[in-house]
PDB file of C-alpha atoms in Angstrom:
ATOM      1  CA  UNK A   1     -41.990 -98.871  53.528  1.00 48.00           C
ATOM      2  CA  UNK A   2     -44.821 -97.221  51.641  1.00 51.00           C
ATOM      3  CA  UNK A   3     -48.250 -98.434  52.324  1.00 65.00           C
ATOM      4  CA  UNK A   4     -50.099-100.278  49.586  1.00 69.00           C
ATOM      5  CA  UNK A   5     -52.524 -97.343  49.187  1.00 70.00           C
ATOM      6  CA  UNK A   6     -49.682 -94.890  48.668  1.00 69.00           C
ATOM      7  CA  UNK A   7     -48.073 -97.128  46.030  1.00 68.00           C
ATOM      8  CA  UNK A   8     -51.343 -97.426  44.213  1.00 71.00           C
ATOM      9  CA  UNK A   9     -51.833 -93.665  44.408  1.00 72.00           C
ATOM     10  CA  UNK A  10     -48.362 -93.006  42.971  1.00 74.00           C
ATOM     11  CA  UNK A  11     -48.957 -95.599  40.267  1.00 77.00           C
ATOM     12  CA  UNK A  12     -52.344 -94.109  39.453  1.00 77.00           C
ATOM     13  CA  UNK A  13     -50.864 -90.584  39.320  1.00 79.00           C
ATOM     14  CA  UNK A  14     -48.013 -91.737  37.099  1.00 84.00           C
ATOM     15  CA  UNK A  15     -50.379 -93.510  34.700  1.00 81.00           C
ATOM     16  CA  UNK A  16     -52.676 -90.457  34.662  1.00 84.00           C
ATOM     17  CA  UNK A  17     -49.758 -88.094  33.984  1.00 83.00           C
ATOM     18  CA  UNK A  18     -48.394 -90.347  31.219  1.00 83.00           C
ATOM     19  CA  UNK A  19     -51.848 -90.604  29.675  1.00 83.00           C
ATOM     20  CA  UNK A  20     -52.236 -86.845  29.829  1.00 83.00           C
ATOM     21  CA  UNK A  21     -48.822 -86.353  28.183  1.00 84.00           C
ATOM     22  CA  UNK A  22     -49.715 -88.968  25.581  1.00 83.00           C
ATOM     23  CA  UNK A  23     -52.975 -87.246  24.726  1.00 83.00           C
ATOM     24  CA  UNK A  24     -51.236 -83.827  24.620  1.00 84.00           C
ATOM     25  CA  UNK A  25     -48.612 -85.212  22.211  1.00 85.00           C
ATOM     26  CA  UNK A  26     -51.302 -86.860  20.044  1.00 87.00           C
ATOM     27  CA  UNK A  27     -53.294 -83.611  20.019  1.00 83.00           C
ATOM     28  CA  UNK A  28     -50.199 -81.594  19.107  1.00 83.00           C
ATOM     29  CA  UNK A  29     -49.277 -83.987  16.292  1.00 86.00           C
ATOM     30  CA  UNK A  30     -52.858 -83.952  14.981  1.00 84.00           C
ATOM     31  CA  UNK A  31     -52.918 -80.164  15.201  1.00 81.00           C
ATOM     32  CA  UNK A  32     -49.622 -79.846  13.303  1.00 84.00           C
ATOM     33  CA  UNK A  33     -50.825 -82.310  10.632  1.00 84.00           C
ATOM     34  CA  UNK A  34     -54.058 -80.361  10.231  1.00 83.00           C
ATOM     35  CA  UNK A  35     -52.167 -77.079  10.127  1.00 80.00           C
ATOM     36  CA  UNK A  36     -49.715 -78.425   7.530  1.00 82.00           C
ATOM     37  CA  UNK A  37     -52.603 -79.824   5.450  1.00 80.00           C
ATOM     38  CA  UNK A  38     -54.332 -76.438   5.497  1.00 78.00           C
ATOM     39  CA  UNK A  39     -51.100 -74.685   4.531  1.00 77.00           C
ATOM     40  CA  UNK A  40     -50.553 -77.145   1.642  1.00 81.00           C
ATOM     41  CA  UNK A  41     -54.158 -76.705   0.497  1.00 74.00           C
ATOM     42  CA  UNK A  42     -53.760 -72.931   0.666  1.00 72.00           C
ATOM     43  CA  UNK A  43     -50.506 -73.087  -1.303  1.00 72.00           C
ATOM     44  CA  UNK A  44     -52.033 -75.372  -3.925  1.00 74.00           C
ATOM     45  CA  UNK A  45     -55.123 -73.138  -4.167  1.00 71.00           C
ATOM     46  CA  UNK A  46     -52.890 -70.073  -4.671  1.00 67.00           C
ATOM     47  CA  UNK A  47     -50.899 -71.905  -7.343  1.00 67.00           C
ATOM     48  CA  UNK A  48     -54.091 -73.036  -9.060  1.00 68.00           C
ATOM     49  CA  UNK A  49     -55.437 -69.473  -8.945  1.00 62.00           C
ATOM     50  CA  UNK A  50     -52.188 -68.068 -10.394  1.00 63.00           C
ATOM     51  CA  UNK A  51     -52.218 -70.693 -13.121  1.00 65.00           C
ATOM     52  CA  UNK A  52     -55.874 -69.982 -13.982  1.00 65.00           C
ATOM     53  CA  UNK A  53     -55.117 -66.246 -13.968  1.00 59.00           C
ATOM     54  CA  UNK A  54     -52.161 -66.761 -16.289  1.00 62.00           C
ATOM     55  CA  UNK A  55     -54.274 -68.928 -18.610  1.00 65.00           C
ATOM     56  CA  UNK A  56     -56.967 -66.231 -18.689  1.00 63.00           C
ATOM     57  CA  UNK A  57     -54.382 -63.595 -19.534  1.00 63.00           C
ATOM     58  CA  UNK A  58     -53.036 -65.769 -22.351  1.00 66.00           C
ATOM     59  CA  UNK A  59     -56.551 -66.363 -23.671  1.00 68.00           C
ATOM     60  CA  UNK A  60     -57.110 -62.575 -23.711  1.00 68.00           C
ATOM     61  CA  UNK A  61     -53.766 -62.089 -25.495  1.00 70.00           C
ATOM     62  CA  UNK A  62     -54.664 -64.757 -28.046  1.00 68.00           C
ATOM     63  CA  UNK A  63     -58.017 -63.099 -28.737  1.00 71.00           C
ATOM     64  CA  UNK A  64     -56.223 -59.754 -29.111  1.00 72.00           C
ATOM     65  CA  UNK A  65     -53.739 -61.313 -31.541  1.00 69.00           C
ATOM     66  CA  UNK A  66     -56.664 -62.821 -33.467  1.00 70.00           C
ATOM     67  CA  UNK A  67     -58.391 -59.441 -33.694  1.00 71.00           C
ATOM     68  CA  UNK A  68     -55.194 -57.788 -34.911  1.00 75.00           C
ATOM     69  CA  UNK A  69     -54.766 -60.557 -37.490  1.00 67.00           C
ATOM     70  CA  UNK A  70     -58.266 -59.985 -38.781  1.00 66.00           C
ATOM     71  CA  UNK A  71     -57.682 -56.226 -38.977  1.00 72.00           C
ATOM     72  CA  UNK A  72     -54.409 -56.771 -40.849  1.00 70.00           C
ATOM     73  CA  UNK A  73     -55.924 -59.255 -43.278  1.00 64.00           C
ATOM     74  CA  UNK A  74     -59.373 -57.741 -43.837  1.00 67.00           C
ATOM     75  CA  UNK A  75     -58.781 -54.020 -43.560  1.00 72.00           C
ATOM     76  CA  UNK A  76     -55.122 -53.155 -44.186  1.00 75.00           C
ATOM     77  CA  UNK A  77     -54.784 -56.076 -46.586  1.00 72.00           C
ATOM     78  CA  UNK A  78     -57.816 -54.906 -48.573  1.00 73.00           C
ATOM     79  CA  UNK A  79     -56.530 -51.332 -48.715  1.00 73.00           C
ATOM     80  CA  UNK A  80     -53.170 -52.533 -49.997  1.00 76.00           C
ATOM     81  CA  UNK A  81     -54.903 -54.750 -52.550  1.00 76.00           C
ATOM     82  CA  UNK A  82     -56.946 -51.794 -53.843  1.00 73.00           C
ATOM     83  CA  UNK A  83     -53.804 -49.610 -53.993  1.00 78.00           C
ATOM     84  CA  UNK A  84     -52.011 -52.350 -55.940  1.00 75.00           C
ATOM     85  CA  UNK A  85     -54.900 -52.685 -58.377  1.00 77.00           C
ATOM     86  CA  UNK A  86     -55.088 -48.928 -58.912  1.00 78.00           C
ATOM     87  CA  UNK A  87     -51.384 -48.739 -59.630  1.00 77.00           C
ATOM     88  CA  UNK A  88     -51.797 -51.587 -62.074  1.00 79.00           C
ATOM     89  CA  UNK A  89     -54.498 -49.602 -63.894  1.00 76.00           C
ATOM     90  CA  UNK A  90     -52.512 -46.354 -63.925  1.00 78.00           C
ATOM     91  CA  UNK A  91     -49.116 -47.681 -65.037  1.00 80.00           C
ATOM     92  CA  UNK A  92     -50.076 -48.568 -68.660  1.00 80.00           C
ATOM     93  CA  UNK A  93     -51.351 -44.982 -69.152  1.00 76.00           C
ATOM     94  CA  UNK A  94     -48.228 -43.343 -67.746  1.00 78.00           C
ATOM     95  CA  UNK A  95     -45.184 -41.982 -69.534  1.00 74.00           C
ATOM     96  CA  UNK A  96     -41.900 -43.862 -69.278  1.00 70.00           C
ATOM     97  CA  UNK A  97     -39.978 -41.746 -66.682  1.00 74.00           C
ATOM     98  CA  UNK A  98     -42.825 -41.915 -64.153  1.00 78.00           C
ATOM     99  CA  UNK A  99     -43.852 -45.417 -65.198  1.00 76.00           C
ATOM    100  CA  UNK A 100     -40.676 -46.976 -63.819  1.00 76.00           C
ATOM    101  CA  UNK A 101     -41.198 -45.290 -60.433  1.00 78.00           C
ATOM    102  CA  UNK A 102     -44.830 -46.399 -60.332  1.00 79.00           C
ATOM    103  CA  UNK A 103     -43.844 -49.979 -61.182  1.00 80.00           C
ATOM    104  CA  UNK A 104     -41.346 -49.887 -58.329  1.00 80.00           C
ATOM    105  CA  UNK A 105     -44.045 -48.533 -56.009  1.00 82.00           C
ATOM    106  CA  UNK A 106     -46.425 -51.290 -57.159  1.00 80.00           C
ATOM    107  CA  UNK A 107     -43.756 -53.878 -56.340  1.00 81.00           C
ATOM    108  CA  UNK A 108     -43.295 -52.427 -52.867  1.00 80.00           C
ATOM    109  CA  UNK A 109     -47.039 -52.391 -52.253  1.00 80.00           C
ATOM    110  CA  UNK A 110     -47.294 -55.997 -53.468  1.00 81.00           C
ATOM    111  CA  UNK A 111     -44.475 -57.138 -51.190  1.00 79.00           C
ATOM    112  CA  UNK A 112     -45.978 -55.252 -48.256  1.00 82.00           C
ATOM    113  CA  UNK A 113     -49.332 -56.941 -48.897  1.00 79.00           C
ATOM    114  CA  UNK A 114     -47.642 -60.352 -48.884  1.00 77.00           C
ATOM    115  CA  UNK A 115     -45.861 -59.612 -45.595  1.00 78.00           C
ATOM    116  CA  UNK A 116     -49.042 -58.280 -43.945  1.00 79.00           C
ATOM    117  CA  UNK A 117     -50.886 -61.460 -44.894  1.00 75.00           C
ATOM    118  CA  UNK A 118     -47.989 -63.598 -43.664  1.00 76.00           C
ATOM    119  CA  UNK A 119     -47.879 -61.717 -40.372  1.00 75.00           C
ATOM    120  CA  UNK A 120     -51.639 -62.008 -39.902  1.00 76.00           C
ATOM    121  CA  UNK A 121     -51.353 -65.787 -40.232  1.00 72.00           C
ATOM    122  CA  UNK A 122     -48.796 -66.111 -37.416  1.00 76.00           C
ATOM    123  CA  UNK A 123     -50.913 -63.913 -35.134  1.00 76.00           C
ATOM    124  CA  UNK A 124     -54.096 -65.965 -35.584  1.00 76.00           C
ATOM    125  CA  UNK A 125     -53.951 -69.044 -33.350  1.00 79.00           C
ATOM    126  CA  UNK A 126     -56.506 -70.847 -35.563  1.00 82.00           C
ATOM    127  CA  UNK A 127     -54.194 -70.557 -38.546  1.00 78.00           C
ATOM    128  CA  UNK A 128     -51.214 -71.671 -36.431  1.00 84.00           C
ATOM    129  CA  UNK A 129     -53.145 -74.751 -35.266  1.00 84.00           C
ATOM    130  CA  UNK A 130     -54.315 -75.550 -38.814  1.00 88.00           C
ATOM    131  CA  UNK A 131     -50.767 -75.269 -40.170  1.00 89.00           C
ATOM    132  CA  UNK A 132     -49.176 -77.115 -37.236  1.00 91.00           C
ATOM    133  CA  UNK A 133     -46.221 -76.167 -35.059  1.00 93.00           C
ATOM    134  CA  UNK A 134     -43.468 -77.040 -37.569  1.00 94.00           C
ATOM    135  CA  UNK A 135     -45.038 -75.226 -40.514  1.00 92.00           C
ATOM    136  CA  UNK A 136     -45.826 -72.165 -38.379  1.00 92.00           C
ATOM    137  CA  UNK A 137     -42.183 -71.908 -37.227  1.00 94.00           C
ATOM    138  CA  UNK A 138     -41.005 -72.286 -40.836  1.00 93.00           C
ATOM    139  CA  UNK A 139     -43.381 -69.514 -42.019  1.00 89.00           C
ATOM    140  CA  UNK A 140     -42.047 -67.168 -39.336  1.00 89.00           C
ATOM    141  CA  UNK A 141     -38.397 -67.925 -40.100  1.00 92.00           C
ATOM    142  CA  UNK A 142     -38.952 -67.686 -43.861  1.00 90.00           C
ATOM    143  CA  UNK A 143     -40.426 -64.241 -43.357  1.00 87.00           C
ATOM    144  CA  UNK A 144     -37.241 -63.122 -41.592  1.00 89.00           C
ATOM    145  CA  UNK A 145     -35.107 -64.511 -44.422  1.00 88.00           C
ATOM    146  CA  UNK A 146     -37.322 -62.924 -47.079  1.00 85.00           C
ATOM    147  CA  UNK A 147     -37.092 -59.534 -45.428  1.00 83.00           C
ATOM    148  CA  UNK A 148     -33.327 -60.048 -45.036  1.00 85.00           C
ATOM    149  CA  UNK A 149     -33.444 -59.503 -41.281  1.00 87.00           C
ATOM    150  CA  UNK A 150     -31.130 -62.447 -40.617  1.00 91.00           C
ATOM    151  CA  UNK A 151     -30.271 -65.959 -41.797  1.00 94.00           C
ATOM    152  CA  UNK A 152     -32.290 -68.755 -40.210  1.00 95.00           C
ATOM    153  CA  UNK A 153     -32.062 -72.510 -39.744  1.00 95.00           C
ATOM    154  CA  UNK A 154     -34.740 -74.897 -38.466  1.00 96.00           C
ATOM    155  CA  UNK A 155     -34.153 -78.570 -37.632  1.00 96.00           C
ATOM    156  CA  UNK A 156     -36.271 -81.341 -36.151  1.00 96.00           C
ATOM    157  CA  UNK A 157     -34.842 -84.452 -34.458  1.00 95.00           C
ATOM    158  CA  UNK A 158     -36.595 -87.626 -33.395  1.00 94.00           C
ATOM    159  CA  UNK A 159     -40.094 -88.911 -34.163  1.00 93.00           C
ATOM    160  CA  UNK A 160     -42.732 -86.217 -33.973  1.00 91.00           C
ATOM    161  CA  UNK A 161     -45.206 -86.680 -31.110  1.00 91.00           C
ATOM    162  CA  UNK A 162     -48.741 -85.283 -31.139  1.00 91.00           C
ATOM    163  CA  UNK A 163     -49.156 -82.207 -28.933  1.00 92.00           C
ATOM    164  CA  UNK A 164     -52.314 -80.612 -27.607  1.00 91.00           C
ATOM    165  CA  UNK A 165     -53.535 -77.325 -29.111  1.00 90.00           C
ATOM    166  CA  UNK A 166     -52.605 -75.474 -25.929  1.00 89.00           C
ATOM    167  CA  UNK A 167     -49.031 -76.782 -25.976  1.00 92.00           C
ATOM    168  CA  UNK A 168     -48.506 -76.001 -29.683  1.00 93.00           C
ATOM    169  CA  UNK A 169     -49.752 -72.424 -29.281  1.00 91.00           C
ATOM    170  CA  UNK A 170     -47.709 -71.774 -26.123  1.00 92.00           C
ATOM    171  CA  UNK A 171     -44.489 -73.214 -27.585  1.00 94.00           C
ATOM    172  CA  UNK A 172     -44.987 -71.124 -30.728  1.00 93.00           C
ATOM    173  CA  UNK A 173     -45.701 -67.914 -28.730  1.00 92.00           C
ATOM    174  CA  UNK A 174     -42.585 -68.455 -26.614  1.00 93.00           C
ATOM    175  CA  UNK A 175     -40.512 -68.777 -29.782  1.00 94.00           C
ATOM    176  CA  UNK A 176     -42.184 -65.677 -31.229  1.00 91.00           C
ATOM    177  CA  UNK A 177     -41.266 -63.729 -28.087  1.00 90.00           C
ATOM    178  CA  UNK A 178     -37.643 -64.876 -28.460  1.00 94.00           C
ATOM    179  CA  UNK A 179     -37.621 -64.019 -32.171  1.00 93.00           C
ATOM    180  CA  UNK A 180     -38.994 -60.555 -31.390  1.00 88.00           C
ATOM    181  CA  UNK A 181     -36.289 -59.910 -28.775  1.00 89.00           C
ATOM    182  CA  UNK A 182     -33.652 -61.159 -31.203  1.00 92.00           C
ATOM    183  CA  UNK A 183     -34.786 -58.754 -33.928  1.00 89.00           C
ATOM    184  CA  UNK A 184     -35.100 -55.789 -31.574  1.00 87.00           C
ATOM    185  CA  UNK A 185     -32.015 -56.095 -29.433  1.00 87.00           C
ATOM    186  CA  UNK A 186     -29.494 -58.742 -30.442  1.00 89.00           C
ATOM    187  CA  UNK A 187     -28.010 -57.416 -33.701  1.00 90.00           C
ATOM    188  CA  UNK A 188     -27.778 -61.064 -34.660  1.00 93.00           C
ATOM    189  CA  UNK A 189     -26.991 -62.337 -38.152  1.00 93.00           C
ATOM    190  CA  UNK A 190     -28.148 -65.923 -37.586  1.00 95.00           C
ATOM    191  CA  UNK A 191     -31.060 -67.542 -35.811  1.00 95.00           C
ATOM    192  CA  UNK A 192     -31.203 -71.288 -35.141  1.00 96.00           C
ATOM    193  CA  UNK A 193     -34.192 -73.330 -33.904  1.00 97.00           C
ATOM    194  CA  UNK A 194     -34.195 -77.028 -33.042  1.00 97.00           C
ATOM    195  CA  UNK A 195     -37.003 -79.317 -31.896  1.00 97.00           C
ATOM    196  CA  UNK A 196     -35.940 -82.637 -30.410  1.00 96.00           C
ATOM    197  CA  UNK A 197     -38.613 -85.251 -29.779  1.00 96.00           C
ATOM    198  CA  UNK A 198     -37.360 -87.660 -27.100  1.00 94.00           C
ATOM    199  CA  UNK A 199     -39.075 -90.638 -25.474  1.00 92.00           C
ATOM    200  CA  UNK A 200     -40.590 -88.694 -22.587  1.00 94.00           C
ATOM    201  CA  UNK A 201     -40.261 -85.028 -23.548  1.00 95.00           C
ATOM    202  CA  UNK A 202     -39.898 -82.416 -26.236  1.00 96.00           C
ATOM    203  CA  UNK A 203     -36.930 -80.095 -26.040  1.00 97.00           C
ATOM    204  CA  UNK A 204     -37.154 -76.783 -27.891  1.00 97.00           C
ATOM    205  CA  UNK A 205     -33.970 -74.775 -28.347  1.00 97.00           C
ATOM    206  CA  UNK A 206     -33.588 -71.393 -30.036  1.00 96.00           C
ATOM    207  CA  UNK A 207     -30.305 -69.524 -30.312  1.00 96.00           C
ATOM    208  CA  UNK A 208     -28.957 -66.375 -31.932  1.00 95.00           C
ATOM    209  CA  UNK A 209     -25.402 -65.158 -32.513  1.00 93.00           C
ATOM    210  CA  UNK A 210     -26.069 -61.585 -31.339  1.00 93.00           C
ATOM    211  CA  UNK A 211     -24.398 -59.354 -28.800  1.00 92.00           C
ATOM    212  CA  UNK A 212     -25.958 -61.118 -25.824  1.00 89.00           C
ATOM    213  CA  UNK A 213     -26.396 -59.607 -22.378  1.00 87.00           C
ATOM    214  CA  UNK A 214     -25.818 -60.235 -18.689  1.00 81.00           C
ATOM    215  CA  UNK A 215     -28.894 -62.315 -17.876  1.00 73.00           C
ATOM    216  CA  UNK A 216     -28.501 -61.702 -14.126  1.00 71.00           C
ATOM    217  CA  UNK A 217     -29.359 -58.030 -14.702  1.00 70.00           C
ATOM    218  CA  UNK A 218     -32.602 -58.569 -16.581  1.00 64.00           C
ATOM    219  CA  UNK A 219     -34.417 -61.078 -14.407  1.00 57.00           C
ATOM    220  CA  UNK A 220     -37.486 -58.825 -14.324  1.00 60.00           C
ATOM    221  CA  UNK A 221     -37.612 -58.317 -18.087  1.00 65.00           C
ATOM    222  CA  UNK A 222     -41.242 -58.544 -19.223  1.00 68.00           C
ATOM    223  CA  UNK A 223     -40.392 -60.667 -22.276  1.00 77.00           C
ATOM    224  CA  UNK A 224     -38.477 -63.142 -20.134  1.00 82.00           C
ATOM    225  CA  UNK A 225     -41.299 -63.268 -17.575  1.00 83.00           C
ATOM    226  CA  UNK A 226     -43.819 -63.859 -20.400  1.00 83.00           C
ATOM    227  CA  UNK A 227     -41.831 -66.830 -21.670  1.00 89.00           C
ATOM    228  CA  UNK A 228     -41.368 -68.293 -18.188  1.00 89.00           C
ATOM    229  CA  UNK A 229     -45.023 -67.785 -17.365  1.00 86.00           C
ATOM    230  CA  UNK A 230     -46.220 -69.492 -20.539  1.00 88.00           C
ATOM    231  CA  UNK A 231     -43.850 -72.405 -19.991  1.00 92.00           C
ATOM    232  CA  UNK A 232     -45.083 -72.965 -16.431  1.00 90.00           C
ATOM    233  CA  UNK A 233     -48.698 -73.251 -17.642  1.00 88.00           C
ATOM    234  CA  UNK A 234     -47.874 -76.431 -19.597  1.00 90.00           C
ATOM    235  CA  UNK A 235     -45.558 -77.759 -16.914  1.00 91.00           C
ATOM    236  CA  UNK A 236     -42.411 -77.127 -18.969  1.00 94.00           C
ATOM    237  CA  UNK A 237     -39.014 -76.092 -17.652  1.00 95.00           C
ATOM    238  CA  UNK A 238     -37.545 -72.954 -19.165  1.00 95.00           C
ATOM    239  CA  UNK A 239     -33.978 -71.718 -19.198  1.00 93.00           C
ATOM    240  CA  UNK A 240     -32.399 -68.649 -20.758  1.00 92.00           C
ATOM    241  CA  UNK A 241     -28.609 -68.479 -21.233  1.00 91.00           C
ATOM    242  CA  UNK A 242     -26.860 -65.367 -22.427  1.00 90.00           C
ATOM    243  CA  UNK A 243     -23.451 -63.792 -22.193  1.00 86.00           C
ATOM    244  CA  UNK A 244     -22.221 -60.507 -23.561  1.00 87.00           C
ATOM    245  CA  UNK A 245     -20.867 -60.940 -27.106  1.00 87.00           C
ATOM    246  CA  UNK A 246     -21.808 -64.651 -27.079  1.00 87.00           C
ATOM    247  CA  UNK A 247     -25.405 -64.573 -28.159  1.00 92.00           C
ATOM    248  CA  UNK A 248     -28.562 -65.739 -26.399  1.00 94.00           C
ATOM    249  CA  UNK A 249     -30.184 -69.146 -26.115  1.00 95.00           C
ATOM    250  CA  UNK A 250     -33.438 -70.404 -24.684  1.00 95.00           C
ATOM    251  CA  UNK A 251     -34.282 -73.997 -23.917  1.00 96.00           C
ATOM    252  CA  UNK A 252     -37.716 -75.327 -23.078  1.00 96.00           C
ATOM    253  CA  UNK A 253     -38.348 -78.928 -22.017  1.00 97.00           C
ATOM    254  CA  UNK A 254     -41.945 -80.117 -22.129  1.00 96.00           C
ATOM    255  CA  UNK A 255     -42.604 -83.538 -20.515  1.00 95.00           C
ATOM    256  CA  UNK A 256     -45.294 -85.538 -22.275  1.00 93.00           C
ATOM    257  CA  UNK A 257     -48.351 -86.148 -20.093  1.00 86.00           C
ATOM    258  CA  UNK A 258     -48.710 -89.658 -18.720  1.00 73.00           C
ATOM    259  CA  UNK A 259     -52.242 -90.800 -19.467  1.00 55.00           C
ATOM    260  CA  UNK A 260     -53.972 -93.339 -17.295  1.00 48.00           C
ATOM    261  CA  UNK A 261     -51.867 -92.651 -14.207  1.00 46.00           C
ATOM    262  CA  UNK A 262     -53.474 -91.875 -10.847  1.00 41.00           C
TER     263      UNK A 262
END
């Protein structure tokens, strides 16, 4: 039989080894937790940086739009106004054959002036915010109808919920991007927009009846990336659905912020 000293030595060695293993396991777990925490913090910092960068880019774009709006309204608008006034002064002094052509030219200049001013309003975010989201969408769609680009329809469902300035501008710019793509590429005859205010979120849907496209082949399209990027800034989900000869649809779902939550 083992002597008492040997038993104690074995017991002591076993306890020491188990303690060492225990401390190694604890150290490894702590190390992994610390490593995971650092990785999560790094990931969150990168996401925050990307979001701040995207917001800065949008702010620059908005300032650019505002400058263009001012140029359209103050400079080009003024030039068209002067041209319209001069035509108005010349027409009464002109003989009949030329008079009709000048009157037609004056009408074209007047219509152009109206469209320039309308366009300048939708480019200026201050005007958009003053008018509100619904009115701004209606102005844009009415402009398309007036210019006979395509037929439009705008509907609102549910009880309107107040949105922040940032959300209103971003939703409107996303729709503008879609409208622009529709006019340039879709050959659509109809454009439909619907806003649905639900209990916890706002769903924005826009759809055209154009030629559509294979969405899997244009995942890197700059317009699509712009819309997705803007949606992510306000925490909204964004989906684009399109099939060849079946039109294109976008759907944005913006969850209302929950105030007072931790």
